PDB file of N, CA and C in Angstrom:
ATOM      1  N   SER L   1     -36.368 -30.428  26.838  1.00 76.00           N
ATOM      2  CA  SER L   1     -36.464 -30.154  25.561  1.00 76.00           C
ATOM      3  C   SER L   1     -36.591 -28.803  25.408  1.00 76.00           C
ATOM      4  N   ASN L   2     -37.242 -27.794  26.161  1.00 86.00           N
ATOM      5  CA  ASN L   2     -37.806 -26.378  25.953  1.00 86.00           C
ATOM      6  C   ASN L   2     -36.856 -25.399  25.129  1.00 86.00           C
ATOM      7  N   ARG L   3     -35.720 -26.165  25.437  1.00 89.00           N
ATOM      8  CA  ARG L   3     -34.316 -24.978  25.243  1.00 89.00           C
ATOM      9  C   ARG L   3     -34.136 -25.664  24.104  1.00 89.00           C
ATOM     10  N   ALA L   4     -34.375 -26.924  23.527  1.00 93.00           N
ATOM     11  CA  ALA L   4     -33.624 -27.759  22.305  1.00 93.00           C
ATOM     12  C   ALA L   4     -34.442 -27.212  21.251  1.00 93.00           C
ATOM     13  N   LYS L   5     -36.083 -27.059  21.790  1.00 95.00           N
ATOM     14  CA  LYS L   5     -36.691 -27.410  20.741  1.00 95.00           C
ATOM     15  C   LYS L   5     -37.176 -25.760  20.429  1.00 95.00           C
ATOM     16  N   SER L   6     -37.086 -24.497  21.267  1.00 95.00           N
ATOM     17  CA  SER L   6     -36.862 -23.334  20.545  1.00 95.00           C
ATOM     18  C   SER L   6     -35.413 -23.209  19.925  1.00 95.00           C
ATOM     19  N   GLN L   7     -34.458 -24.241  19.760  1.00 96.00           N
ATOM     20  CA  GLN L   7     -33.075 -22.882  19.259  1.00 96.00           C
ATOM     21  C   GLN L   7     -33.329 -23.701  17.924  1.00 96.00           C
ATOM     22  N   ILE L   8     -33.727 -24.928  17.735  1.00 97.00           N
ATOM     23  CA  ILE L   8     -34.319 -25.668  16.530  1.00 97.00           C
ATOM     24  C   ILE L   8     -35.649 -24.639  15.798  1.00 97.00           C
ATOM     25  N   ALA L   9     -36.089 -24.408  16.583  1.00 97.00           N
ATOM     26  CA  ALA L   9     -37.692 -22.888  16.233  1.00 97.00           C
ATOM     27  C   ALA L   9     -37.008 -21.606  15.557  1.00 97.00           C
ATOM     28  N   LEU L  10     -36.203 -21.417  16.459  1.00 97.00           N
ATOM     29  CA  LEU L  10     -34.996 -19.813  15.658  1.00 97.00           C
ATOM     30  C   LEU L  10     -34.039 -20.692  14.434  1.00 97.00           C
ATOM     31  N   LYS L  11     -33.735 -21.168  14.137  1.00 97.00           N
ATOM     32  CA  LYS L  11     -32.736 -21.644  13.112  1.00 97.00           C
ATOM     33  C   LYS L  11     -33.833 -21.995  12.481  1.00 97.00           C
ATOM     34  N   ALA L  12     -34.788 -22.954  11.990  1.00 97.00           N
ATOM     35  CA  ALA L  12     -35.891 -23.009  11.292  1.00 97.00           C
ATOM     36  C   ALA L  12     -36.958 -22.031  10.773  1.00 97.00           C
ATOM     37  N   ARG L  13     -36.438 -21.095  11.524  1.00 96.00           N
ATOM     38  CA  ARG L  13     -38.100 -19.903  11.624  1.00 96.00           C
ATOM     39  C   ARG L  13     -39.093 -20.560  11.736  1.00 96.00           C
ATOM     40  N   VAL L  14     -39.580 -20.999  12.618  1.00 98.00           N
ATOM     41  CA  VAL L  14     -40.829 -21.598  13.089  1.00 98.00           C
ATOM     42  C   VAL L  14     -41.080 -21.165  14.685  1.00 98.00           C
ATOM     43  N   ASN L  15     -42.401 -21.408  14.775  1.00 96.00           N
ATOM     44  CA  ASN L  15     -43.052 -20.908  16.206  1.00 96.00           C
ATOM     45  C   ASN L  15     -42.508 -22.507  17.260  1.00 96.00           C
ATOM     46  N   PRO L  16     -42.121 -22.457  18.124  1.00 96.00           N
ATOM     47  CA  PRO L  16     -41.533 -23.403  19.082  1.00 96.00           C
ATOM     48  C   PRO L  16     -42.312 -24.338  18.807  1.00 96.00           C
ATOM     49  N   SER L  17     -44.214 -24.145  19.500  1.00 96.00           N
ATOM     50  CA  SER L  17     -44.785 -24.933  19.130  1.00 96.00           C
ATOM     51  C   SER L  17     -45.333 -25.950  18.215  1.00 96.00           C
ATOM     52  N   ASP L  18     -44.991 -25.892  16.974  1.00 97.00           N
ATOM     53  CA  ASP L  18     -44.580 -26.083  15.677  1.00 97.00           C
ATOM     54  C   ASP L  18     -42.939 -27.110  15.697  1.00 97.00           C
ATOM     55  N   VAL L  19     -42.297 -27.520  16.664  1.00 98.00           N
ATOM     56  CA  VAL L  19     -41.253 -28.548  17.014  1.00 98.00           C
ATOM     57  C   VAL L  19     -41.333 -29.473  17.735  1.00 98.00           C
ATOM     58  N   TYR L  20     -41.142 -31.009  17.102  1.00 97.00           N
ATOM     59  CA  TYR L  20     -41.921 -31.976  17.802  1.00 97.00           C
ATOM     60  C   TYR L  20     -40.502 -33.255  17.546  1.00 97.00           C
ATOM     61  N   ASN L  21     -40.959 -34.071  18.469  1.00 96.00           N
ATOM     62  CA  ASN L  21     -39.861 -35.041  19.142  1.00 96.00           C
ATOM     63  C   ASN L  21     -38.194 -34.670  18.961  1.00 96.00           C
ATOM     64  N   VAL L  22     -38.336 -33.502  19.525  1.00 95.00           N
ATOM     65  CA  VAL L  22     -36.642 -33.491  19.866  1.00 95.00           C
ATOM     66  C   VAL L  22     -37.170 -34.382  21.374  1.00 95.00           C
ATOM     67  N   THR L  23     -35.522 -34.866  21.574  1.00 93.00           N
ATOM     68  CA  THR L  23     -35.562 -35.859  23.076  1.00 93.00           C
ATOM     69  C   THR L  23     -33.970 -35.323  23.565  1.00 93.00           C
ATOM     70  N   ILE L  24     -34.097 -34.819  24.566  1.00 89.00           N
ATOM     71  CA  ILE L  24     -32.893 -35.085  25.169  1.00 89.00           C
ATOM     72  C   ILE L  24     -32.909 -36.224  26.166  1.00 89.00           C
ATOM     73  N   TRP L  25     -31.632 -36.651  26.148  1.00 90.00           N
ATOM     74  CA  TRP L  25     -31.182 -38.452  26.929  1.00 90.00           C
ATOM     75  C   TRP L  25     -29.884 -37.501  27.543  1.00 90.00           C
ATOM     76  N   GLY L  26     -30.171 -38.520  29.069  1.00 83.00           N
ATOM     77  CA  GLY L  26     -29.477 -37.860  29.998  1.00 83.00           C
ATOM     78  C   GLY L  26     -29.958 -37.444  30.844  1.00 83.00           C
ATOM     79  N   ASN L  27     -29.169 -36.933  31.893  1.00 74.00           N
ATOM     80  CA  ASN L  27     -29.659 -36.006  33.045  1.00 74.00           C
ATOM     81  C   ASN L  27     -29.785 -34.354  32.734  1.00 74.00           C
ATOM     82  N   HIS L  28     -29.441 -33.840  33.147  1.00 68.00           N
ATOM     83  CA  HIS L  28     -29.657 -32.063  33.728  1.00 68.00           C
ATOM     84  C   HIS L  28     -28.523 -31.639  33.884  1.00 68.00           C
ATOM     85  N   SER L  29     -27.343 -32.247  33.042  1.00 71.00           N
ATOM     86  CA  SER L  29     -26.141 -31.458  33.388  1.00 71.00           C
ATOM     87  C   SER L  29     -25.213 -31.185  32.165  1.00 71.00           C
ATOM     88  N   ALA L  30     -24.394 -30.937  31.980  1.00 76.00           N
ATOM     89  CA  ALA L  30     -23.566 -31.169  30.840  1.00 76.00           C
ATOM     90  C   ALA L  30     -23.225 -32.287  30.003  1.00 76.00           C
ATOM     91  N   THR L  31     -23.347 -33.486  30.669  1.00 81.00           N
ATOM     92  CA  THR L  31     -23.409 -34.868  29.842  1.00 81.00           C
ATOM     93  C   THR L  31     -24.880 -35.001  28.743  1.00 81.00           C
ATOM     94  N   GLN L  32     -25.918 -34.479  29.205  1.00 84.00           N
ATOM     95  CA  GLN L  32     -27.120 -34.304  28.676  1.00 84.00           C
ATOM     96  C   GLN L  32     -26.626 -34.406  27.092  1.00 84.00           C
ATOM     97  N   TYR L  33     -27.523 -35.237  26.594  1.00 90.00           N
ATOM     98  CA  TYR L  33     -27.511 -35.188  25.074  1.00 90.00           C
ATOM     99  C   TYR L  33     -28.440 -34.740  24.170  1.00 90.00           C
ATOM    100  N   PRO L  34     -29.132 -33.797  23.158  1.00 93.00           N
ATOM    101  CA  PRO L  34     -30.278 -33.337  22.506  1.00 93.00           C
ATOM    102  C   PRO L  34     -30.232 -33.681  20.935  1.00 93.00           C
ATOM    103  N   ASP L  35     -31.287 -34.760  21.288  1.00 94.00           N
ATOM    104  CA  ASP L  35     -31.360 -35.492  19.892  1.00 94.00           C
ATOM    105  C   ASP L  35     -32.452 -34.892  18.967  1.00 94.00           C
ATOM    106  N   ALA L  36     -31.939 -34.337  17.703  1.00 95.00           N
ATOM    107  CA  ALA L  36     -32.814 -33.398  16.982  1.00 95.00           C
ATOM    108  C   ALA L  36     -33.088 -34.444  15.556  1.00 95.00           C
ATOM    109  N   MET L  37     -32.455 -35.427  15.328  1.00 94.00           N
ATOM    110  CA  MET L  37     -32.952 -36.181  13.787  1.00 94.00           C
ATOM    111  C   MET L  37     -33.613 -37.049  14.067  1.00 94.00           C
ATOM    112  N   ASN L  38     -34.359 -37.174  15.056  1.00 93.00           N
ATOM    113  CA  ASN L  38     -35.810 -38.112  14.969  1.00 93.00           C
ATOM    114  C   ASN L  38     -36.673 -37.061  14.316  1.00 93.00           C
ATOM    115  N   GLY L  39     -36.893 -35.810  14.760  1.00 97.00           N
ATOM    116  CA  GLY L  39     -37.810 -34.622  15.067  1.00 97.00           C
ATOM    117  C   GLY L  39     -38.476 -34.276  13.659  1.00 97.00           C
ATOM    118  N   TYR L  40     -39.716 -33.463  14.165  1.00 98.00           N
ATOM    119  CA  TYR L  40     -39.925 -32.730  12.566  1.00 98.00           C
ATOM    120  C   TYR L  40     -40.462 -31.998  13.442  1.00 98.00           C
ATOM    121  N   LEU L  41     -40.972 -31.190  12.260  1.00 98.00           N
ATOM    122  CA  LEU L  41     -41.625 -29.784  12.398  1.00 98.00           C
ATOM    123  C   LEU L  41     -42.575 -28.965  10.962  1.00 98.00           C
ATOM    124  N   ILE L  42     -43.346 -28.516  12.018  1.00 97.00           N
ATOM    125  CA  ILE L  42     -44.813 -27.925  10.993  1.00 97.00           C
ATOM    126  C   ILE L  42     -44.106 -26.474  10.203  1.00 97.00           C
ATOM    127  N   ARG L  43     -44.081 -26.591   8.953  1.00 94.00           N
ATOM    128  CA  ARG L  43     -43.715 -25.217   8.123  1.00 94.00           C
ATOM    129  C   ARG L  43     -45.057 -24.926   7.252  1.00 94.00           C
ATOM    130  N   ASN L  44     -45.126 -24.133   7.277  1.00 93.00           N
ATOM    131  CA  ASN L  44     -46.400 -23.800   6.253  1.00 93.00           C
ATOM    132  C   ASN L  44     -47.427 -24.584   6.555  1.00 93.00           C
ATOM    133  N   ASN L  45     -47.976 -25.489   6.840  1.00 95.00           N
ATOM    134  CA  ASN L  45     -48.844 -26.693   6.936  1.00 95.00           C
ATOM    135  C   ASN L  45     -48.340 -27.757   6.144  1.00 95.00           C
ATOM    136  N   VAL L  46     -46.613 -27.967   6.695  1.00 97.00           N
ATOM    137  CA  VAL L  46     -46.271 -29.296   5.897  1.00 97.00           C
ATOM    138  C   VAL L  46     -45.415 -30.150   6.639  1.00 97.00           C
ATOM    139  N   ARG L  47     -45.461 -31.059   7.131  1.00 98.00           N
ATOM    140  CA  ARG L  47     -44.653 -31.252   8.211  1.00 98.00           C
ATOM    141  C   ARG L  47     -43.461 -32.205   7.211  1.00 98.00           C
ATOM    142  N   LYS L  48     -41.816 -31.792   8.295  1.00 98.00           N
ATOM    143  CA  LYS L  48     -40.703 -32.055   7.149  1.00 98.00           C
ATOM    144  C   LYS L  48     -39.799 -32.486   8.047  1.00 98.00           C
ATOM    145  N   THR L  49     -38.987 -33.497   8.432  1.00 98.00           N
ATOM    146  CA  THR L  49     -38.045 -33.572   9.927  1.00 98.00           C
ATOM    147  C   THR L  49     -37.145 -32.570   9.760  1.00 98.00           C
ATOM    148  N   ILE L  50     -36.519 -32.636  10.846  1.00 98.00           N
ATOM    149  CA  ILE L  50     -35.608 -31.484  11.402  1.00 98.00           C
ATOM    150  C   ILE L  50     -34.592 -31.338  10.239  1.00 98.00           C
ATOM    151  N   PRO L  51     -33.868 -32.801   9.830  1.00 97.00           N
ATOM    152  CA  PRO L  51     -32.679 -32.753   8.740  1.00 97.00           C
ATOM    153  C   PRO L  51     -32.806 -31.925   7.465  1.00 97.00           C
ATOM    154  N   GLU L  52     -34.522 -32.092   7.342  1.00 97.00           N
ATOM    155  CA  GLU L  52     -34.738 -31.894   6.075  1.00 97.00           C
ATOM    156  C   GLU L  52     -34.470 -30.603   5.967  1.00 97.00           C
ATOM    157  N   VAL L  53     -35.294 -29.569   7.059  1.00 97.00           N
ATOM    158  CA  VAL L  53     -35.353 -28.021   6.809  1.00 97.00           C
ATOM    159  C   VAL L  53     -33.792 -27.362   7.594  1.00 97.00           C
ATOM    160  N   ILE L  54     -33.636 -27.888   8.598  1.00 97.00           N
ATOM    161  CA  ILE L  54     -32.328 -27.521   8.969  1.00 97.00           C
ATOM    162  C   ILE L  54     -30.652 -28.296   8.434  1.00 97.00           C
ATOM    163  N   THR L  55     -30.589 -28.183   6.931  1.00 97.00           N
ATOM    164  CA  THR L  55     -29.140 -29.211   6.461  1.00 97.00           C
ATOM    165  C   THR L  55     -27.859 -28.476   7.011  1.00 97.00           C
ATOM    166  N   ASP L  56     -27.913 -27.646   8.104  1.00 96.00           N
ATOM    167  CA  ASP L  56     -26.301 -27.540   8.638  1.00 96.00           C
ATOM    168  C   ASP L  56     -26.129 -28.448   9.453  1.00 96.00           C
ATOM    169  N   THR L  57     -25.702 -29.417   8.658  1.00 94.00           N
ATOM    170  CA  THR L  57     -25.235 -30.342   9.624  1.00 94.00           C
ATOM    171  C   THR L  57     -24.478 -29.966  10.938  1.00 94.00           C
ATOM    172  N   ALA L  58     -23.070 -29.272  10.500  1.00 96.00           N
ATOM    173  CA  ALA L  58     -22.385 -28.941  11.441  1.00 96.00           C
ATOM    174  C   ALA L  58     -22.817 -28.433  12.585  1.00 96.00           C
ATOM    175  N   TRP L  59     -24.048 -27.659  12.406  1.00 97.00           N
ATOM    176  CA  TRP L  59     -24.419 -26.580  13.403  1.00 97.00           C
ATOM    177  C   TRP L  59     -25.975 -27.968  13.960  1.00 97.00           C
ATOM    178  N   LEU L  60     -26.400 -28.942  13.749  1.00 96.00           N
ATOM    179  CA  LEU L  60     -27.098 -29.782  14.028  1.00 96.00           C
ATOM    180  C   LEU L  60     -26.167 -30.761  15.246  1.00 96.00           C
ATOM    181  N   ARG L  61     -24.380 -30.866  14.162  1.00 94.00           N
ATOM    182  CA  ARG L  61     -23.780 -32.074  15.480  1.00 94.00           C
ATOM    183  C   ARG L  61     -22.985 -30.736  16.342  1.00 94.00           C
ATOM    184  N   GLY L  62     -23.092 -29.494  16.066  1.00 95.00           N
ATOM    185  CA  GLY L  62     -21.818 -28.701  17.234  1.00 95.00           C
ATOM    186  C   GLY L  62     -22.903 -27.878  18.164  1.00 95.00           C
ATOM    187  N   SER L  63     -22.481 -27.090  17.714  1.00 94.00           N
ATOM    188  CA  SER L  63     -23.242 -25.893  18.395  1.00 94.00           C
ATOM    189  C   SER L  63     -24.546 -25.631  19.010  1.00 94.00           C
ATOM    190  N   PHE L  64     -25.521 -26.492  18.420  1.00 95.00           N
ATOM    191  CA  PHE L  64     -26.544 -26.856  18.773  1.00 95.00           C
ATOM    192  C   PHE L  64     -26.338 -27.853  19.806  1.00 95.00           C
ATOM    193  N   ILE L  65     -25.597 -29.536  20.090  1.00 93.00           N
ATOM    194  CA  ILE L  65     -25.538 -29.846  21.278  1.00 93.00           C
ATOM    195  C   ILE L  65     -24.947 -28.935  22.076  1.00 93.00           C
ATOM    196  N   SER L  66     -23.749 -28.077  21.832  1.00 92.00           N
ATOM    197  CA  SER L  66     -23.036 -27.652  23.474  1.00 92.00           C
ATOM    198  C   SER L  66     -23.832 -26.679  23.442  1.00 92.00           C
ATOM    199  N   THR L  67     -24.992 -26.011  23.252  1.00 91.00           N
ATOM    200  CA  THR L  67     -25.730 -24.915  23.744  1.00 91.00           C
ATOM    201  C   THR L  67     -26.616 -25.369  24.466  1.00 91.00           C
ATOM    202  N   ILE L  68     -27.120 -26.137  24.403  1.00 89.00           N
ATOM    203  CA  ILE L  68     -27.989 -26.866  25.448  1.00 89.00           C
ATOM    204  C   ILE L  68     -27.667 -27.842  26.675  1.00 89.00           C
ATOM    205  N   GLN L  69     -26.369 -28.348  26.132  1.00 87.00           N
ATOM    206  CA  GLN L  69     -25.363 -29.023  26.596  1.00 87.00           C
ATOM    207  C   GLN L  69     -25.070 -28.146  28.213  1.00 87.00           C
ATOM    208  N   GLN L  70     -24.582 -26.337  27.791  1.00 87.00           N
ATOM    209  CA  GLN L  70     -24.178 -25.788  28.715  1.00 87.00           C
ATOM    210  C   GLN L  70     -26.056 -25.176  29.439  1.00 87.00           C
ATOM    211  N   ARG L  71     -26.622 -25.293  29.100  1.00 78.00           N
ATOM    212  CA  ARG L  71     -27.808 -24.407  29.252  1.00 78.00           C
ATOM    213  C   ARG L  71     -27.933 -24.497  30.992  1.00 78.00           C
ATOM    214  N   GLY L  72     -27.657 -25.401  31.756  1.00 67.00           N
ATOM    215  CA  GLY L  72     -28.001 -25.312  33.301  1.00 67.00           C
ATOM    216  C   GLY L  72     -26.924 -24.531  33.655  1.00 67.00           C
ATOM    217  N   LYS L  73     -25.468 -24.881  33.162  1.00 69.00           N
ATOM    218  CA  LYS L  73     -24.491 -24.096  34.175  1.00 69.00           C
ATOM    219  C   LYS L  73     -24.485 -22.499  33.177  1.00 69.00           C
ATOM    220  N   ALA L  74     -25.321 -21.958  32.326  1.00 74.00           N
ATOM    221  CA  ALA L  74     -25.708 -20.918  32.123  1.00 74.00           C
ATOM    222  C   ALA L  74     -26.271 -20.781  32.751  1.00 74.00           C
ATOM    223  N   ILE L  75     -27.621 -21.185  33.335  1.00 71.00           N
ATOM    224  CA  ILE L  75     -28.326 -20.405  34.656  1.00 71.00           C
ATOM    225  C   ILE L  75     -28.276 -20.058  35.731  1.00 71.00           C
ATOM    226  N   ILE L  76     -27.243 -21.510  36.099  1.00 70.00           N
ATOM    227  CA  ILE L  76     -26.358 -20.834  37.570  1.00 70.00           C
ATOM    228  C   ILE L  76     -25.892 -19.791  37.589  1.00 70.00           C
ATOM    229  N   ASP L  77     -24.979 -19.841  36.447  1.00 76.00           N
ATOM    230  CA  ASP L  77     -23.739 -18.413  35.870  1.00 76.00           C
ATOM    231  C   ASP L  77     -24.617 -17.499  35.983  1.00 76.00           C
ATOM    232  N   ALA L  78     -26.072 -17.529  35.418  1.00 79.00           N
ATOM    233  CA  ALA L  78     -26.793 -16.022  35.362  1.00 79.00           C
ATOM    234  C   ALA L  78     -27.575 -15.958  36.610  1.00 79.00           C
ATOM    235  N   ARG L  79     -27.855 -16.783  36.966  1.00 73.00           N
ATOM    236  CA  ARG L  79     -29.085 -16.314  38.457  1.00 73.00           C
ATOM    237  C   ARG L  79     -28.320 -16.661  39.623  1.00 73.00           C
ATOM    238  N   LYS L  80     -26.708 -17.135  39.679  1.00 69.00           N
ATOM    239  CA  LYS L  80     -26.227 -17.767  40.928  1.00 69.00           C
ATOM    240  C   LYS L  80     -27.856 -18.950  41.743  1.00 69.00           C
ATOM    241  N   LEU L  81     -27.839 -19.307  41.329  1.00 65.00           N
ATOM    242  CA  LEU L  81     -29.479 -20.848  41.994  1.00 65.00           C
ATOM    243  C   LEU L  81     -29.037 -21.328  40.818  1.00 65.00           C
ATOM    244  N   SER L  82     -30.130 -22.653  41.538  1.00 63.00           N
ATOM    245  CA  SER L  82     -29.671 -23.727  40.655  1.00 63.00           C
ATOM    246  C   SER L  82     -30.570 -23.834  39.748  1.00 63.00           C
ATOM    247  N   SER L  83     -29.884 -24.498  38.818  1.00 62.00           N
ATOM    248  CA  SER L  83     -31.284 -24.636  37.278  1.00 62.00           C
ATOM    249  C   SER L  83     -32.881 -25.922  37.653  1.00 62.00           C
ATOM    250  N   ALA L  84     -32.005 -25.969  38.710  1.00 66.00           N
ATOM    251  CA  ALA L  84     -33.472 -27.085  38.449  1.00 66.00           C
ATOM    252  C   ALA L  84     -34.935 -26.850  38.778  1.00 66.00           C
ATOM    253  N   MET L  85     -34.939 -25.373  38.841  1.00 67.00           N
ATOM    254  CA  MET L  85     -36.098 -24.741  38.187  1.00 67.00           C
ATOM    255  C   MET L  85     -36.574 -24.616  37.269  1.00 67.00           C
ATOM    256  N   SER L  86     -35.786 -24.755  36.490  1.00 68.00           N
ATOM    257  CA  SER L  86     -35.916 -24.365  35.124  1.00 68.00           C
ATOM    258  C   SER L  86     -36.241 -26.308  34.305  1.00 68.00           C
ATOM    259  N   ALA L  87     -35.449 -26.964  34.967  1.00 70.00           N
ATOM    260  CA  ALA L  87     -35.378 -28.500  34.478  1.00 70.00           C
ATOM    261  C   ALA L  87     -37.201 -28.778  35.167  1.00 70.00           C
ATOM    262  N   ALA L  88     -37.597 -28.783  36.423  1.00 75.00           N
ATOM    263  CA  ALA L  88     -38.960 -29.035  36.661  1.00 75.00           C
ATOM    264  C   ALA L  88     -40.168 -27.998  35.389  1.00 75.00           C
ATOM    265  N   ASN L  89     -39.280 -27.367  35.221  1.00 76.00           N
ATOM    266  CA  ASN L  89     -40.298 -26.262  34.400  1.00 76.00           C
ATOM    267  C   ASN L  89     -40.516 -27.244  33.109  1.00 76.00           C
ATOM    268  N   ALA L  90     -39.899 -27.656  32.667  1.00 74.00           N
ATOM    269  CA  ALA L  90     -39.430 -27.986  31.121  1.00 74.00           C
ATOM    270  C   ALA L  90     -39.906 -29.360  31.193  1.00 74.00           C
ATOM    271  N   ILE L  91     -40.038 -30.288  32.136  1.00 78.00           N
ATOM    272  CA  ILE L  91     -40.905 -31.447  32.608  1.00 78.00           C
ATOM    273  C   ILE L  91     -42.154 -31.105  32.710  1.00 78.00           C
ATOM    274  N   GLY L  92     -42.994 -30.002  33.507  1.00 82.00           N
ATOM    275  CA  GLY L  92     -44.135 -29.895  33.381  1.00 82.00           C
ATOM    276  C   GLY L  92     -44.792 -29.502  32.219  1.00 82.00           C
ATOM    277  N   ASN L  93     -43.669 -28.497  31.153  1.00 80.00           N
ATOM    278  CA  ASN L  93     -44.531 -28.392  29.888  1.00 80.00           C
ATOM    279  C   ASN L  93     -44.181 -29.306  29.389  1.00 80.00           C
ATOM    280  N   HIS L  94     -43.378 -30.088  29.088  1.00 75.00           N
ATOM    281  CA  HIS L  94     -43.075 -31.416  28.324  1.00 75.00           C
ATOM    282  C   HIS L  94     -44.721 -32.705  28.383  1.00 75.00           C
ATOM    283  N   LEU L  95     -44.926 -32.866  29.883  1.00 80.00           N
ATOM    284  CA  LEU L  95     -45.568 -33.320  30.527  1.00 80.00           C
ATOM    285  C   LEU L  95     -47.508 -33.028  29.643  1.00 80.00           C
ATOM    286  N   ARG L  96     -47.870 -31.242  29.450  1.00 75.00           N
ATOM    287  CA  ARG L  96     -48.916 -31.038  29.163  1.00 75.00           C
ATOM    288  C   ARG L  96     -49.456 -31.383  28.226  1.00 75.00           C
TER     289      ARG L  96
END
């Protein structure tokens, strides 16, 4: 969910640590499904749902999802190595 939180944070112009409850459904493959619809963020000390802040539903339902789904493949292509360490790092960060 690190990548998903980062993408949301960039689009909303907030720090990734201010993005909450973004869920990734499925396994670490192109079939995973990022879900930001029930997430929220803190902007200017105010809690707002992600869809309240990011009103570009085409982005939320389109390129946001495909970017996250293709992340594992992008890591493999760039590093010529498995994306397993990236997934392990994301799990570790989530558990903190």
